[in-house]
mmCIF file of C-alpha atoms in Angstrom:
data_model
loop_
_atom_site.group_PDB
_atom_site.id
_atom_site.type_symbol
_atom_site.label_atom_id
_atom_site.label_comp_id
_atom_site.label_asym_id
_atom_site.label_seq_id
_atom_site.Cartn_x
_atom_site.Cartn_y
_atom_site.Cartn_z
ATOM 1 C CA UNK A 1137 0.000 0.000 0.000
ATOM 2 C CA UNK A 1138 2.876 2.365 0.736
ATOM 3 C CA UNK A 1139 4.118 2.151 -2.846
ATOM 4 C CA UNK A 1140 0.763 1.620 -4.579
ATOM 5 C CA UNK A 1141 -1.016 4.587 -2.964
ATOM 6 C CA UNK A 1142 1.746 6.965 -1.808
ATOM 7 C CA UNK A 1143 4.698 6.007 -4.019
ATOM 8 C CA UNK A 1144 7.135 4.964 -1.276
ATOM 9 C CA UNK A 1145 9.785 2.634 -2.745
ATOM 10 C CA UNK A 1146 12.600 2.023 -0.220
ATOM 11 C CA UNK A 1147 12.225 -0.852 2.234
ATOM 12 C CA UNK A 1148 13.132 1.410 5.130
ATOM 13 C CA UNK A 1149 10.538 3.978 4.062
ATOM 14 C CA UNK A 1150 7.854 1.317 3.748
ATOM 15 C CA UNK A 1151 8.311 0.181 7.349
ATOM 16 C CA UNK A 1152 8.499 3.677 8.860
ATOM 17 C CA UNK A 1153 4.840 3.406 9.923
ATOM 18 C CA UNK A 1154 5.781 0.344 11.994
ATOM 19 C CA UNK A 1155 8.714 2.216 13.538
ATOM 20 C CA UNK A 1156 6.557 5.199 14.566
ATOM 21 C CA UNK A 1157 3.843 2.871 15.867
ATOM 22 C CA UNK A 1158 6.300 0.719 17.824
ATOM 23 C CA UNK A 1159 8.110 3.642 19.462
ATOM 24 C CA UNK A 1160 4.829 5.270 20.496
ATOM 25 C CA UNK A 1161 3.375 2.036 21.850
ATOM 26 C CA UNK A 1162 6.564 1.211 23.761
ATOM 27 C CA UNK A 1163 6.683 4.660 25.388
ATOM 28 C CA UNK A 1164 2.994 4.426 26.284
ATOM 29 C CA UNK A 1165 3.486 1.045 27.959
ATOM 30 C CA UNK A 1166 5.983 2.636 30.345
ATOM 31 C CA UNK A 1167 3.341 5.165 31.374
ATOM 32 C CA UNK A 1168 0.184 3.057 31.337
ATOM 33 C CA UNK A 1169 1.476 0.588 33.947
ATOM 34 C CA UNK A 1170 1.795 3.123 36.787
ATOM 35 C CA UNK A 1171 -1.352 4.951 35.644
ATOM 36 C CA UNK A 1172 -3.357 1.719 35.683
ATOM 37 C CA UNK A 1173 -1.996 0.870 39.143
ATOM 38 C CA UNK A 1174 -2.840 4.329 40.511
ATOM 39 C CA UNK A 1175 -6.122 5.240 38.783
ATOM 40 C CA UNK A 1176 -7.511 1.883 37.674
ATOM 41 C CA UNK A 1177 -7.573 -0.164 34.475
ATOM 42 C CA UNK A 1178 -10.907 1.153 33.203
ATOM 43 C CA UNK A 1179 -9.672 4.756 32.952
ATOM 44 C CA UNK A 1180 -6.683 3.848 30.778
ATOM 45 C CA UNK A 1181 -8.820 1.541 28.618
ATOM 46 C CA UNK A 1182 -11.339 4.276 27.808
ATOM 47 C CA UNK A 1183 -8.558 6.794 27.116
ATOM 48 C CA UNK A 1184 -7.003 4.406 24.600
ATOM 49 C CA UNK A 1185 -10.300 3.870 22.818
ATOM 50 C CA UNK A 1186 -10.850 7.618 22.483
ATOM 51 C CA UNK A 1187 -7.357 8.294 21.107
ATOM 52 C CA UNK A 1188 -7.723 5.579 18.466
ATOM 53 C CA UNK A 1189 -10.942 6.897 16.949
ATOM 54 C CA UNK A 1190 -9.503 9.451 14.469
ATOM 55 C CA UNK A 1191 -6.740 7.212 13.063
ATOM 56 C CA UNK A 1192 -8.640 5.386 10.255
ATOM 57 C CA UNK A 1193 -10.295 8.625 9.140
ATOM 58 C CA UNK A 1194 -6.958 10.450 8.893
ATOM 59 C CA UNK A 1195 -5.413 7.599 6.870
ATOM 60 C CA UNK A 1196 -8.492 7.524 4.642
ATOM 61 C CA UNK A 1197 -7.896 11.123 3.532
ATOM 62 C CA UNK A 1198 -4.074 11.222 3.833
ATOM 63 C CA UNK A 1199 -2.296 12.636 0.782
ATOM 64 C CA UNK A 1200 1.250 11.679 1.811
ATOM 65 C CA UNK A 1201 3.020 8.690 3.331
ATOM 66 C CA UNK A 1202 4.582 11.005 5.912
ATOM 67 C CA UNK A 1203 1.147 11.785 7.364
ATOM 68 C CA UNK A 1204 0.406 8.061 7.667
ATOM 69 C CA UNK A 1205 3.688 7.593 9.543
ATOM 70 C CA UNK A 1206 2.850 10.474 11.897
ATOM 71 C CA UNK A 1207 -0.721 9.374 12.641
ATOM 72 C CA UNK A 1208 0.592 5.927 13.536
ATOM 73 C CA UNK A 1209 2.149 7.583 16.587
ATOM 74 C CA UNK A 1210 -1.383 8.254 17.832
ATOM 75 C CA UNK A 1211 -2.377 4.708 16.924
ATOM 76 C CA UNK A 1212 0.591 3.366 18.914
ATOM 77 C CA UNK A 1213 -0.422 5.372 21.986
ATOM 78 C CA UNK A 1214 -3.984 4.101 21.644
ATOM 79 C CA UNK A 1215 -2.939 0.464 21.293
ATOM 80 C CA UNK A 1216 -0.516 0.747 24.200
ATOM 81 C CA UNK A 1217 -3.290 1.960 26.483
ATOM 82 C CA UNK A 1218 -5.875 -0.542 25.263
ATOM 83 C CA UNK A 1219 -3.670 -3.633 25.086
ATOM 84 C CA UNK A 1220 -1.990 -3.139 28.439
ATOM 85 C CA UNK A 1221 -5.257 -2.323 30.218
ATOM 86 C CA UNK A 1222 -6.942 -5.468 28.904
ATOM 87 C CA UNK A 1223 -3.990 -7.675 29.856
ATOM 88 C CA UNK A 1224 -3.826 -6.188 33.362
ATOM 89 C CA UNK A 1225 -7.557 -6.730 33.884
ATOM 90 C CA UNK A 1226 -7.492 -10.341 32.707
ATOM 91 C CA UNK A 1227 -4.522 -11.196 34.938
ATOM 92 C CA UNK A 1228 -6.334 -9.488 37.838
ATOM 93 C CA UNK A 1229 -9.459 -11.573 37.208
ATOM 94 C CA UNK A 1230 -7.706 -14.952 36.865
ATOM 95 C CA UNK A 1231 -5.398 -14.458 39.833
ATOM 96 C CA UNK A 1232 -1.907 -15.498 40.845
ATOM 97 C CA UNK A 1233 -1.996 -19.147 39.761
ATOM 98 C CA UNK A 1234 -3.420 -18.685 36.256
ATOM 99 C CA UNK A 1235 -1.503 -15.774 34.753
ATOM 100 C CA UNK A 1236 -0.657 -17.734 31.602
ATOM 101 C CA UNK A 1237 -4.292 -18.682 31.090
ATOM 102 C CA UNK A 1238 -5.359 -15.061 31.500
ATOM 103 C CA UNK A 1239 -2.848 -13.743 28.986
ATOM 104 C CA UNK A 1240 -3.617 -16.597 26.594
ATOM 105 C CA UNK A 1241 -7.323 -15.790 26.542
ATOM 106 C CA UNK A 1242 -6.647 -12.072 26.094
ATOM 107 C CA UNK A 1243 -4.139 -12.471 23.297
ATOM 108 C CA UNK A 1244 -6.213 -15.186 21.620
ATOM 109 C CA UNK A 1245 -9.145 -12.797 21.425
ATOM 110 C CA UNK A 1246 -7.023 -9.877 20.212
ATOM 111 C CA UNK A 1247 -5.032 -11.658 17.512
ATOM 112 C CA UNK A 1248 -7.863 -13.863 16.255
ATOM 113 C CA UNK A 1249 -9.760 -10.632 15.679
ATOM 114 C CA UNK A 1250 -6.723 -9.075 13.976
ATOM 115 C CA UNK A 1251 -6.415 -12.100 11.665
ATOM 116 C CA UNK A 1252 -10.085 -11.985 10.706
ATOM 117 C CA UNK A 1253 -10.004 -8.253 10.030
ATOM 118 C CA UNK A 1254 -6.708 -8.478 8.089
ATOM 119 C CA UNK A 1255 -7.953 -11.204 5.757
ATOM 120 C CA UNK A 1256 -11.268 -9.398 5.229
ATOM 121 C CA UNK A 1257 -9.539 -6.052 4.636
ATOM 122 C CA UNK A 1258 -7.154 -7.581 2.081
ATOM 123 C CA UNK A 1259 -10.071 -9.169 0.223
ATOM 124 C CA UNK A 1260 -12.022 -5.893 0.234
ATOM 125 C CA UNK A 1261 -8.981 -3.923 -0.912
ATOM 126 C CA UNK A 1262 -8.370 -6.428 -3.714
ATOM 127 C CA UNK A 1263 -11.975 -6.101 -4.876
ATOM 128 C CA UNK A 1264 -12.715 -2.399 -4.280
ATOM 129 C CA UNK A 1265 -9.341 -0.700 -3.765
ATOM 130 C CA UNK A 1266 -7.367 0.285 -0.681
ATOM 131 C CA UNK A 1267 -9.700 3.164 0.138
ATOM 132 C CA UNK A 1268 -12.316 3.912 1.466
ATOM 133 C CA UNK A 1269 -14.103 0.704 2.554
ATOM 134 C CA UNK A 1270 -11.445 -0.925 4.826
ATOM 135 C CA UNK A 1271 -10.920 2.325 6.732
ATOM 136 C CA UNK A 1272 -14.628 3.062 7.134
ATOM 137 C CA UNK A 1273 -15.031 -0.394 8.664
ATOM 138 C CA UNK A 1274 -12.091 0.355 10.961
ATOM 139 C CA UNK A 1275 -13.736 3.570 12.139
ATOM 140 C CA UNK A 1276 -16.979 1.699 12.874
ATOM 141 C CA UNK A 1277 -15.166 -0.988 14.876
ATOM 142 C CA UNK A 1278 -13.389 1.719 16.891
ATOM 143 C CA UNK A 1279 -16.685 3.403 17.755
ATOM 144 C CA UNK A 1280 -18.189 0.101 18.914
ATOM 145 C CA UNK A 1281 -15.110 -0.570 21.056
ATOM 146 C CA UNK A 1282 -15.365 2.825 22.733
ATOM 147 C CA UNK A 1283 -19.024 2.265 23.580
ATOM 148 C CA UNK A 1284 -18.241 -1.168 25.026
ATOM 149 C CA UNK A 1285 -15.375 0.168 27.165
ATOM 150 C CA UNK A 1286 -17.788 2.272 29.226
ATOM 151 C CA UNK A 1287 -19.529 -0.947 30.318
ATOM 152 C CA UNK A 1288 -16.330 -2.477 31.745
ATOM 153 C CA UNK A 1289 -15.964 -2.858 35.530
ATOM 154 C CA UNK A 1290 -12.585 -2.047 37.088
ATOM 155 C CA UNK A 1291 -10.533 -4.768 38.818
ATOM 156 C CA UNK A 1292 -8.540 -2.844 41.433
ATOM 157 C CA UNK A 1293 -10.395 -4.533 44.288
ATOM 158 C CA UNK A 1294 -9.040 -7.868 43.038
ATOM 159 C CA UNK A 1295 -5.507 -6.435 42.986
ATOM 160 C CA UNK A 1296 -5.779 -5.432 46.649
ATOM 161 C CA UNK A 1297 -7.072 -8.886 47.614
ATOM 162 C CA UNK A 1298 -4.285 -10.656 45.705
ATOM 163 C CA UNK A 1299 -1.633 -8.417 47.257
ATOM 164 C CA UNK A 1300 -2.960 -9.258 50.721
ATOM 165 C CA UNK A 1301 -2.780 -12.968 49.894
ATOM 166 C CA UNK A 1302 0.716 -12.665 48.414
ATOM 167 C CA UNK A 1303 2.036 -10.985 51.560
ATOM 168 C CA UNK A 1304 0.541 -13.575 53.898
ATOM 169 C CA UNK A 1305 -2.599 -11.685 54.920
ATOM 170 C CA UNK A 1306 -6.169 -12.673 54.177
ATOM 171 C CA UNK A 1307 -9.342 -10.993 53.080
ATOM 172 C CA UNK A 1308 -12.489 -12.726 54.369
ATOM 173 C CA UNK A 1309 -15.299 -13.736 52.023
ATOM 174 C CA UNK A 1310 -18.286 -11.498 51.554
ATOM 175 C CA UNK A 1311 -20.944 -11.986 54.218
ATOM 176 C CA UNK A 1312 -23.668 -10.703 51.976
ATOM 177 C CA UNK A 1313 -22.454 -9.849 48.464
ATOM 178 C CA UNK A 1314 -25.441 -7.659 47.777
ATOM 179 C CA UNK A 1315 -25.041 -5.293 50.713
ATOM 180 C CA UNK A 1316 -22.039 -5.907 52.925
ATOM 181 C CA UNK A 1317 -18.530 -7.332 52.740
ATOM 182 C CA UNK A 1318 -16.380 -8.657 55.600
ATOM 183 C CA UNK A 1319 -12.926 -7.099 55.450
ATOM 184 C CA UNK A 1320 -10.010 -6.616 57.866
ATOM 185 C CA UNK A 1321 -10.254 -3.485 59.959
ATOM 186 C CA UNK A 1322 -7.494 -1.032 59.083
ATOM 187 C CA UNK A 1323 -7.141 2.654 58.515
ATOM 188 C CA UNK A 1324 -8.166 4.015 55.131
ATOM 189 C CA UNK A 1325 -5.131 4.114 52.835
ATOM 190 C CA UNK A 1326 -3.051 1.656 54.886
ATOM 191 C CA UNK A 1327 -0.254 0.089 52.856
ATOM 192 C CA UNK A 1328 -1.228 -3.353 54.151
ATOM 193 C CA UNK A 1329 -5.026 -3.513 54.445
ATOM 194 C CA UNK A 1330 -5.008 -6.814 56.299
ATOM 195 C CA UNK A 1331 -2.576 -6.439 59.179
ATOM 196 C CA UNK A 1332 -5.382 -6.520 61.741
ATOM 197 C CA UNK A 1333 -6.831 -9.830 62.936
ATOM 198 C CA UNK A 1334 -10.204 -8.157 63.516
ATOM 199 C CA UNK A 1335 -12.864 -7.917 60.840
ATOM 200 C CA UNK A 1336 -15.968 -5.876 60.404
ATOM 201 C CA UNK A 1337 -18.890 -5.564 58.011
ATOM 202 C CA UNK A 1338 -18.937 -2.502 55.772
ATOM 203 C CA UNK A 1339 -20.908 -1.646 52.605
ATOM 204 C CA UNK A 1340 -19.477 -3.160 49.426
ATOM 205 C CA UNK A 1341 -19.111 0.291 47.864
ATOM 206 C CA UNK A 1342 -16.853 1.329 50.757
ATOM 207 C CA UNK A 1343 -14.909 -1.925 50.551
ATOM 208 C CA UNK A 1344 -14.173 -1.324 46.873
ATOM 209 C CA UNK A 1345 -13.166 2.267 47.574
ATOM 210 C CA UNK A 1346 -10.814 1.048 50.303
ATOM 211 C CA UNK A 1347 -9.352 -1.521 47.925
ATOM 212 C CA UNK A 1348 -8.693 1.087 45.257
ATOM 213 C CA UNK A 1349 -7.078 3.422 47.785
ATOM 214 C CA UNK A 1350 -4.928 0.647 49.228
ATOM 215 C CA UNK A 1351 -3.820 -0.587 45.801
ATOM 216 C CA UNK A 1352 -2.878 2.940 44.762
ATOM 217 C CA UNK A 1353 -0.943 3.503 47.989
ATOM 218 C CA UNK A 1354 0.989 0.276 47.544
ATOM 219 C CA UNK A 1355 1.772 1.070 43.915
ATOM 220 C CA UNK A 1356 3.281 4.451 44.801
ATOM 221 C CA UNK A 1357 5.324 3.323 47.827
ATOM 222 C CA UNK A 1358 9.168 3.482 47.963
ATOM 223 C CA UNK A 1359 9.280 -0.305 48.366
ATOM 224 C CA UNK A 1360 7.591 -0.718 44.998
ATOM 225 C CA UNK A 1361 10.030 1.683 43.357
ATOM 226 C CA UNK A 1362 12.969 -0.325 44.661
ATOM 227 C CA UNK A 1363 11.384 -3.578 43.511
ATOM 228 C CA UNK A 1364 10.800 -2.258 39.996
ATOM 229 C CA UNK A 1365 14.372 -0.955 39.767
ATOM 230 C CA UNK A 1366 15.496 -4.399 40.881
ATOM 231 C CA UNK A 1367 14.141 -5.866 37.645
ATOM 232 C CA UNK A 1368 17.276 -4.505 35.941
ATOM 233 C CA UNK A 1369 19.278 -7.238 37.699
ATOM 234 C CA UNK A 1370 16.642 -9.979 37.458
ATOM 235 C CA UNK A 1371 18.000 -12.501 34.922
ATOM 236 C CA UNK A 1372 14.641 -14.105 34.184
ATOM 237 C CA UNK A 1373 12.998 -10.735 33.568
ATOM 238 C CA UNK A 1374 15.851 -9.572 31.317
ATOM 239 C CA UNK A 1375 15.761 -12.761 29.228
ATOM 240 C CA UNK A 1376 11.996 -12.561 28.838
ATOM 241 C CA UNK A 1377 12.189 -8.872 27.885
ATOM 242 C CA UNK A 1378 14.838 -9.572 25.218
ATOM 243 C CA UNK A 1379 12.730 -12.455 23.932
ATOM 244 C CA UNK A 1380 9.772 -10.088 23.683
ATOM 245 C CA UNK A 1381 11.819 -7.457 21.857
ATOM 246 C CA UNK A 1382 12.992 -9.993 19.264
ATOM 247 C CA UNK A 1383 9.505 -11.459 18.836
ATOM 248 C CA UNK A 1384 8.129 -8.015 18.038
ATOM 249 C CA UNK A 1385 11.007 -7.436 15.633
ATOM 250 C CA UNK A 1386 9.835 -10.606 13.930
ATOM 251 C CA UNK A 1387 6.298 -9.195 13.730
ATOM 252 C CA UNK A 1388 7.591 -6.018 12.116
ATOM 253 C CA UNK A 1389 9.311 -8.045 9.410
ATOM 254 C CA UNK A 1390 6.303 -10.274 8.743
ATOM 255 C CA UNK A 1391 3.853 -7.372 8.587
ATOM 256 C CA UNK A 1392 6.166 -4.940 6.805
ATOM 257 C CA UNK A 1393 8.387 -6.990 4.478
ATOM 258 C CA UNK A 1394 6.709 -10.389 3.986
ATOM 259 C CA UNK A 1395 3.934 -8.822 1.834
ATOM 260 C CA UNK A 1396 6.648 -7.141 -0.251
ATOM 261 C CA UNK A 1397 8.409 -10.509 -0.626
ATOM 262 C CA UNK A 1398 5.232 -12.277 -1.764
ATOM 263 C CA UNK A 1399 3.694 -9.570 -3.965
ATOM 264 C CA UNK A 1400 6.640 -7.789 -5.564
ATOM 265 C CA UNK A 1401 9.205 -10.586 -5.722
ATOM 266 C CA UNK A 1402 6.924 -13.510 -6.481
ATOM 267 C CA UNK A 1403 3.803 -12.018 -8.072
ATOM 268 C CA UNK A 1404 1.088 -13.049 -5.627
ATOM 269 C CA UNK A 1405 -2.174 -11.128 -5.586
ATOM 270 C CA UNK A 1406 -3.118 -8.871 -2.700
ATOM 271 C CA UNK A 1407 -5.849 -11.309 -1.632
ATOM 272 C CA UNK A 1408 -3.484 -14.323 -1.686
ATOM 273 C CA UNK A 1409 -0.838 -12.390 0.237
ATOM 274 C CA UNK A 1410 -3.406 -11.280 2.803
ATOM 275 C CA UNK A 1411 -4.579 -14.859 3.267
ATOM 276 C CA UNK A 1412 -1.051 -16.231 3.778
ATOM 277 C CA UNK A 1413 -0.075 -13.526 6.271
ATOM 278 C CA UNK A 1414 -3.480 -13.921 7.913
ATOM 279 C CA UNK A 1415 -2.684 -17.584 8.585
ATOM 280 C CA UNK A 1416 0.223 -16.424 10.742
ATOM 281 C CA UNK A 1417 -1.936 -14.131 12.844
ATOM 282 C CA UNK A 1418 -4.806 -16.630 12.957
ATOM 283 C CA UNK A 1419 -2.664 -19.578 14.090
ATOM 284 C CA UNK A 1420 -0.992 -17.278 16.599
ATOM 285 C CA UNK A 1421 -4.289 -16.018 17.982
ATOM 286 C CA UNK A 1422 -6.085 -19.345 18.314
ATOM 287 C CA UNK A 1423 -3.126 -21.342 19.672
ATOM 288 C CA UNK A 1424 -2.463 -18.906 22.510
ATOM 289 C CA UNK A 1425 -5.567 -20.130 24.276
ATOM 290 C CA UNK A 1426 -3.850 -23.470 24.902
ATOM 291 C CA UNK A 1427 -0.242 -22.383 25.394
ATOM 292 C CA UNK A 1428 -0.933 -19.802 28.081
ATOM 293 C CA UNK A 1429 -2.698 -22.376 30.242
ATOM 294 C CA UNK A 1430 -0.102 -25.091 29.533
ATOM 295 C CA UNK A 1431 2.704 -22.815 30.710
ATOM 296 C CA UNK A 1432 0.920 -22.477 34.062
ATOM 297 C CA UNK A 1433 1.081 -26.262 34.429
ATOM 298 C CA UNK A 1434 4.391 -27.274 32.859
ATOM 299 C CA UNK A 1435 6.512 -24.159 33.334
ATOM 300 C CA UNK A 1436 7.464 -21.241 31.102
ATOM 301 C CA UNK A 1437 10.865 -22.433 29.831
ATOM 302 C CA UNK A 1438 9.580 -25.296 27.670
ATOM 303 C CA UNK A 1439 7.235 -23.056 25.717
ATOM 304 C CA UNK A 1440 9.686 -20.168 25.387
ATOM 305 C CA UNK A 1441 12.490 -22.318 23.949
ATOM 306 C CA UNK A 1442 10.176 -24.483 21.850
ATOM 307 C CA UNK A 1443 8.431 -21.465 20.381
ATOM 308 C CA UNK A 1444 11.661 -19.705 19.424
ATOM 309 C CA UNK A 1445 12.954 -22.907 17.785
ATOM 310 C CA UNK A 1446 9.747 -23.270 15.771
ATOM 311 C CA UNK A 1447 9.951 -19.638 14.667
ATOM 312 C CA UNK A 1448 13.540 -20.069 13.481
ATOM 313 C CA UNK A 1449 12.563 -23.036 11.293
ATOM 314 C CA UNK A 1450 9.452 -21.255 9.983
ATOM 315 C CA UNK A 1451 11.324 -18.108 8.905
ATOM 316 C CA UNK A 1452 13.971 -20.153 7.087
ATOM 317 C CA UNK A 1453 11.279 -22.227 5.339
ATOM 318 C CA UNK A 1454 9.455 -19.059 4.274
ATOM 319 C CA UNK A 1455 12.489 -17.463 2.630
ATOM 320 C CA UNK A 1456 13.817 -20.745 1.156
ATOM 321 C CA UNK A 1457 10.545 -21.798 -0.488
ATOM 322 C CA UNK A 1458 11.299 -20.211 -3.915
ATOM 323 C CA UNK A 1459 14.541 -22.231 -4.036
ATOM 324 C CA UNK A 1460 12.766 -25.469 -3.101
ATOM 325 C CA UNK A 1461 10.257 -25.516 -5.964
ATOM 326 C CA UNK A 1462 9.461 -23.508 -9.127
ATOM 327 C CA UNK A 1463 5.785 -24.545 -9.036
ATOM 328 C CA UNK A 1464 3.650 -21.670 -7.708
ATOM 329 C CA UNK A 1465 0.841 -23.782 -6.139
ATOM 330 C CA UNK A 1466 3.416 -25.739 -4.120
ATOM 331 C CA UNK A 1467 5.141 -22.503 -3.135
ATOM 332 C CA UNK A 1468 1.840 -21.165 -1.824
ATOM 333 C CA UNK A 1469 1.355 -24.340 0.223
ATOM 334 C CA UNK A 1470 4.862 -24.093 1.708
ATOM 335 C CA UNK A 1471 4.491 -20.373 2.458
ATOM 336 C CA UNK A 1472 1.169 -21.116 4.145
ATOM 337 C CA UNK A 1473 2.681 -23.935 6.209
ATOM 338 C CA UNK A 1474 5.571 -21.699 7.257
ATOM 339 C CA UNK A 1475 3.142 -19.006 8.412
ATOM 340 C CA UNK A 1476 1.070 -21.519 10.388
ATOM 341 C CA UNK A 1477 4.237 -22.853 12.056
ATOM 342 C CA UNK A 1478 5.391 -19.295 12.766
ATOM 343 C CA UNK A 1479 1.993 -18.526 14.276
ATOM 344 C CA UNK A 1480 2.105 -21.595 16.522
ATOM 345 C CA UNK A 1481 5.646 -20.790 17.628
ATOM 346 C CA UNK A 1482 4.712 -17.203 18.401
ATOM 347 C CA UNK A 1483 1.616 -18.401 20.265
ATOM 348 C CA UNK A 1484 3.871 -20.579 22.406
ATOM 349 C CA UNK A 1485 6.032 -17.650 23.514
ATOM 350 C CA UNK A 1486 3.640 -14.692 23.503
ATOM 351 C CA UNK A 1487 1.386 -15.343 26.514
ATOM 352 C CA UNK A 1488 4.206 -17.235 28.220
ATOM 353 C CA UNK A 1489 6.509 -14.198 28.120
ATOM 354 C CA UNK A 1490 3.965 -11.936 29.797
ATOM 355 C CA UNK A 1491 3.115 -14.556 32.410
ATOM 356 C CA UNK A 1492 6.848 -15.099 33.033
ATOM 357 C CA UNK A 1493 7.350 -11.358 33.522
ATOM 358 C CA UNK A 1494 4.424 -11.298 35.961
ATOM 359 C CA UNK A 1495 5.992 -14.218 37.872
ATOM 360 C CA UNK A 1496 8.852 -11.943 38.931
ATOM 361 C CA UNK A 1497 6.730 -9.335 40.773
ATOM 362 C CA UNK A 1498 4.010 -8.955 43.395
ATOM 363 C CA UNK A 1499 0.401 -8.120 42.443
ATOM 364 C CA UNK A 1500 0.426 -4.525 43.725
ATOM 365 C CA UNK A 1501 2.980 -3.368 41.145
ATOM 366 C CA UNK A 1502 2.089 -5.873 38.432
ATOM 367 C CA UNK A 1503 0.830 -3.129 36.126
ATOM 368 C CA UNK A 1504 4.023 -1.096 36.416
ATOM 369 C CA UNK A 1505 6.334 -4.080 35.903
ATOM 370 C CA UNK A 1506 4.332 -5.512 33.014
ATOM 371 C CA UNK A 1507 4.338 -2.025 31.528
ATOM 372 C CA UNK A 1508 8.150 -2.102 31.558
ATOM 373 C CA UNK A 1509 8.180 -5.538 29.917
ATOM 374 C CA UNK A 1510 5.630 -4.501 27.295
ATOM 375 C CA UNK A 1511 7.571 -1.294 26.570
ATOM 376 C CA UNK A 1512 10.763 -3.242 25.866
ATOM 377 C CA UNK A 1513 8.840 -5.819 23.853
ATOM 378 C CA UNK A 1514 7.020 -3.293 21.673
ATOM 379 C CA UNK A 1515 10.190 -1.289 21.092
ATOM 380 C CA UNK A 1516 11.162 -4.381 19.112
ATOM 381 C CA UNK A 1517 8.758 -3.228 16.398
ATOM 382 C CA UNK A 1518 10.970 -0.210 15.781
ATOM 383 C CA UNK A 1519 14.262 -2.061 16.247
ATOM 384 C CA UNK A 1520 13.218 -4.935 13.995
ATOM 385 C CA UNK A 1521 11.720 -2.771 11.270
ATOM 386 C CA UNK A 1522 14.702 -0.415 11.158
ATOM 387 C CA UNK A 1523 17.481 -3.015 11.354
ATOM 388 C CA UNK A 1524 15.988 -5.628 9.039
ATOM 389 C CA UNK A 1525 14.871 -3.078 6.434
ATOM 390 C CA UNK A 1526 18.415 -1.690 6.463
ATOM 391 C CA UNK A 1527 19.726 -5.198 5.770
ATOM 392 C CA UNK A 1528 17.179 -5.559 2.961
ATOM 393 C CA UNK A 1529 18.224 -2.263 1.362
ATOM 394 C CA UNK A 1530 21.918 -3.145 1.697
ATOM 395 C CA UNK A 1531 22.167 -6.816 0.691
ATOM 396 C CA UNK A 1532 18.708 -7.921 -0.403
ATOM 397 C CA UNK A 1533 15.294 -8.808 0.973
ATOM 398 C CA UNK A 1534 16.022 -12.525 1.309
ATOM 399 C CA UNK A 1535 19.047 -11.962 3.544
ATOM 400 C CA UNK A 1536 16.967 -9.851 5.926
ATOM 401 C CA UNK A 1537 14.847 -12.926 6.698
ATOM 402 C CA UNK A 1538 17.963 -15.055 7.191
ATOM 403 C CA UNK A 1539 19.393 -12.484 9.622
ATOM 404 C CA UNK A 1540 16.115 -12.478 11.549
ATOM 405 C CA UNK A 1541 16.126 -16.283 11.814
ATOM 406 C CA UNK A 1542 19.676 -16.250 13.223
ATOM 407 C CA UNK A 1543 18.756 -13.695 15.913
ATOM 408 C CA UNK A 1544 15.590 -15.590 16.881
ATOM 409 C CA UNK A 1545 17.574 -18.821 17.204
ATOM 410 C CA UNK A 1546 20.268 -17.221 19.369
ATOM 411 C CA UNK A 1547 17.728 -15.714 21.766
ATOM 412 C CA UNK A 1548 15.963 -19.064 22.041
ATOM 413 C CA UNK A 1549 19.270 -20.707 22.949
ATOM 414 C CA UNK A 1550 19.992 -18.068 25.610
ATOM 415 C CA UNK A 1551 16.634 -18.798 27.250
ATOM 416 C CA UNK A 1552 17.298 -22.546 27.117
ATOM 417 C CA UNK A 1553 20.534 -22.100 29.073
ATOM 418 C CA UNK A 1554 19.734 -19.066 31.231
ATOM 419 C CA UNK A 1555 16.060 -19.047 32.243
ATOM 420 C CA UNK A 1556 14.940 -20.713 35.483
ATOM 421 C CA UNK A 1557 11.328 -21.807 35.976
ATOM 422 C CA UNK A 1558 9.507 -20.432 39.011
ATOM 423 C CA UNK A 1559 7.590 -22.913 41.139
#
């Protein structure tokens, strides 16, 4: 689309929209974690929905590629707020022992939707042109999402309860869920809401207000700041963050350069290209539902190393396919298989990485720490797009995929030898 509509020809120029999006989303993830811990997940979710509304309309009427690149900054901010808020809320709901399941369900929903929309948009663009229909549909979906976000209930009361459990305290069950809730007696705003052995019955509305106040107080305490800074020396967290950065670099290449490889180099139609790339996102989205839960049972390391190994093989198969057969139908089959394998491999690591990052912290500052992980991970969009497109411009498109496969394999090996499962 960059070359067909706006005349952009260099590989680096074509992926600039991914770079602007990735940098904006990464920076937003650093901010949204503390904001979600202090003010609640619902507030940041609604803010993200609002900021995303104008993006498809601006792209619809954009007269230059530069404007598309710039507006993707706003889109990155929006997606950072929305994605992080949804992940935080799902982990809050599922609790300490099912973080992988929570992330798996969230990411399954997100990326299955992305796959469906991508395939449909490619088919519509092939039939009716790039503009206006795909972008009008995008604007409608954004409006529906904003309306739905106002119906969401915040989860900060669950955060406070989980923090009490993690620190050895307890919150008693509700005596009457409709009117009253039995909670430990402590002063409003206490850092530890459950230090008292006494309990009393108070209205549920007051209990939730206390929970929000306590969670916010914990999140802003000096102890939390020291714990978050300590992540810089946490080997597991560092390995998972690097794995996330490389996985997003992989995404940038698949979304930015794989269509160029299939359409320009090998003559596939827009619809066929959209279907093949859509298989990657679809397999990724659907498989996450299983892998997130499995990592809760069998440990994170198996699925991190296995996923990175599968991705290495898939990328090499994708780029080597033209050398394996001259017959186009067989090439399409092999490209499709490579994208399915890449999707399954990515599904193995994606929810597992976020659950592994959450394993390293306590519930009260989970939003802030996951925000740091997600910032590093999403910065990989910019790093991957810039570095691999530079390789493509310098030595050829095919070698950029080979370089990516080497990096993915090396990171997988470092996790195999350096990561330690948490009990």
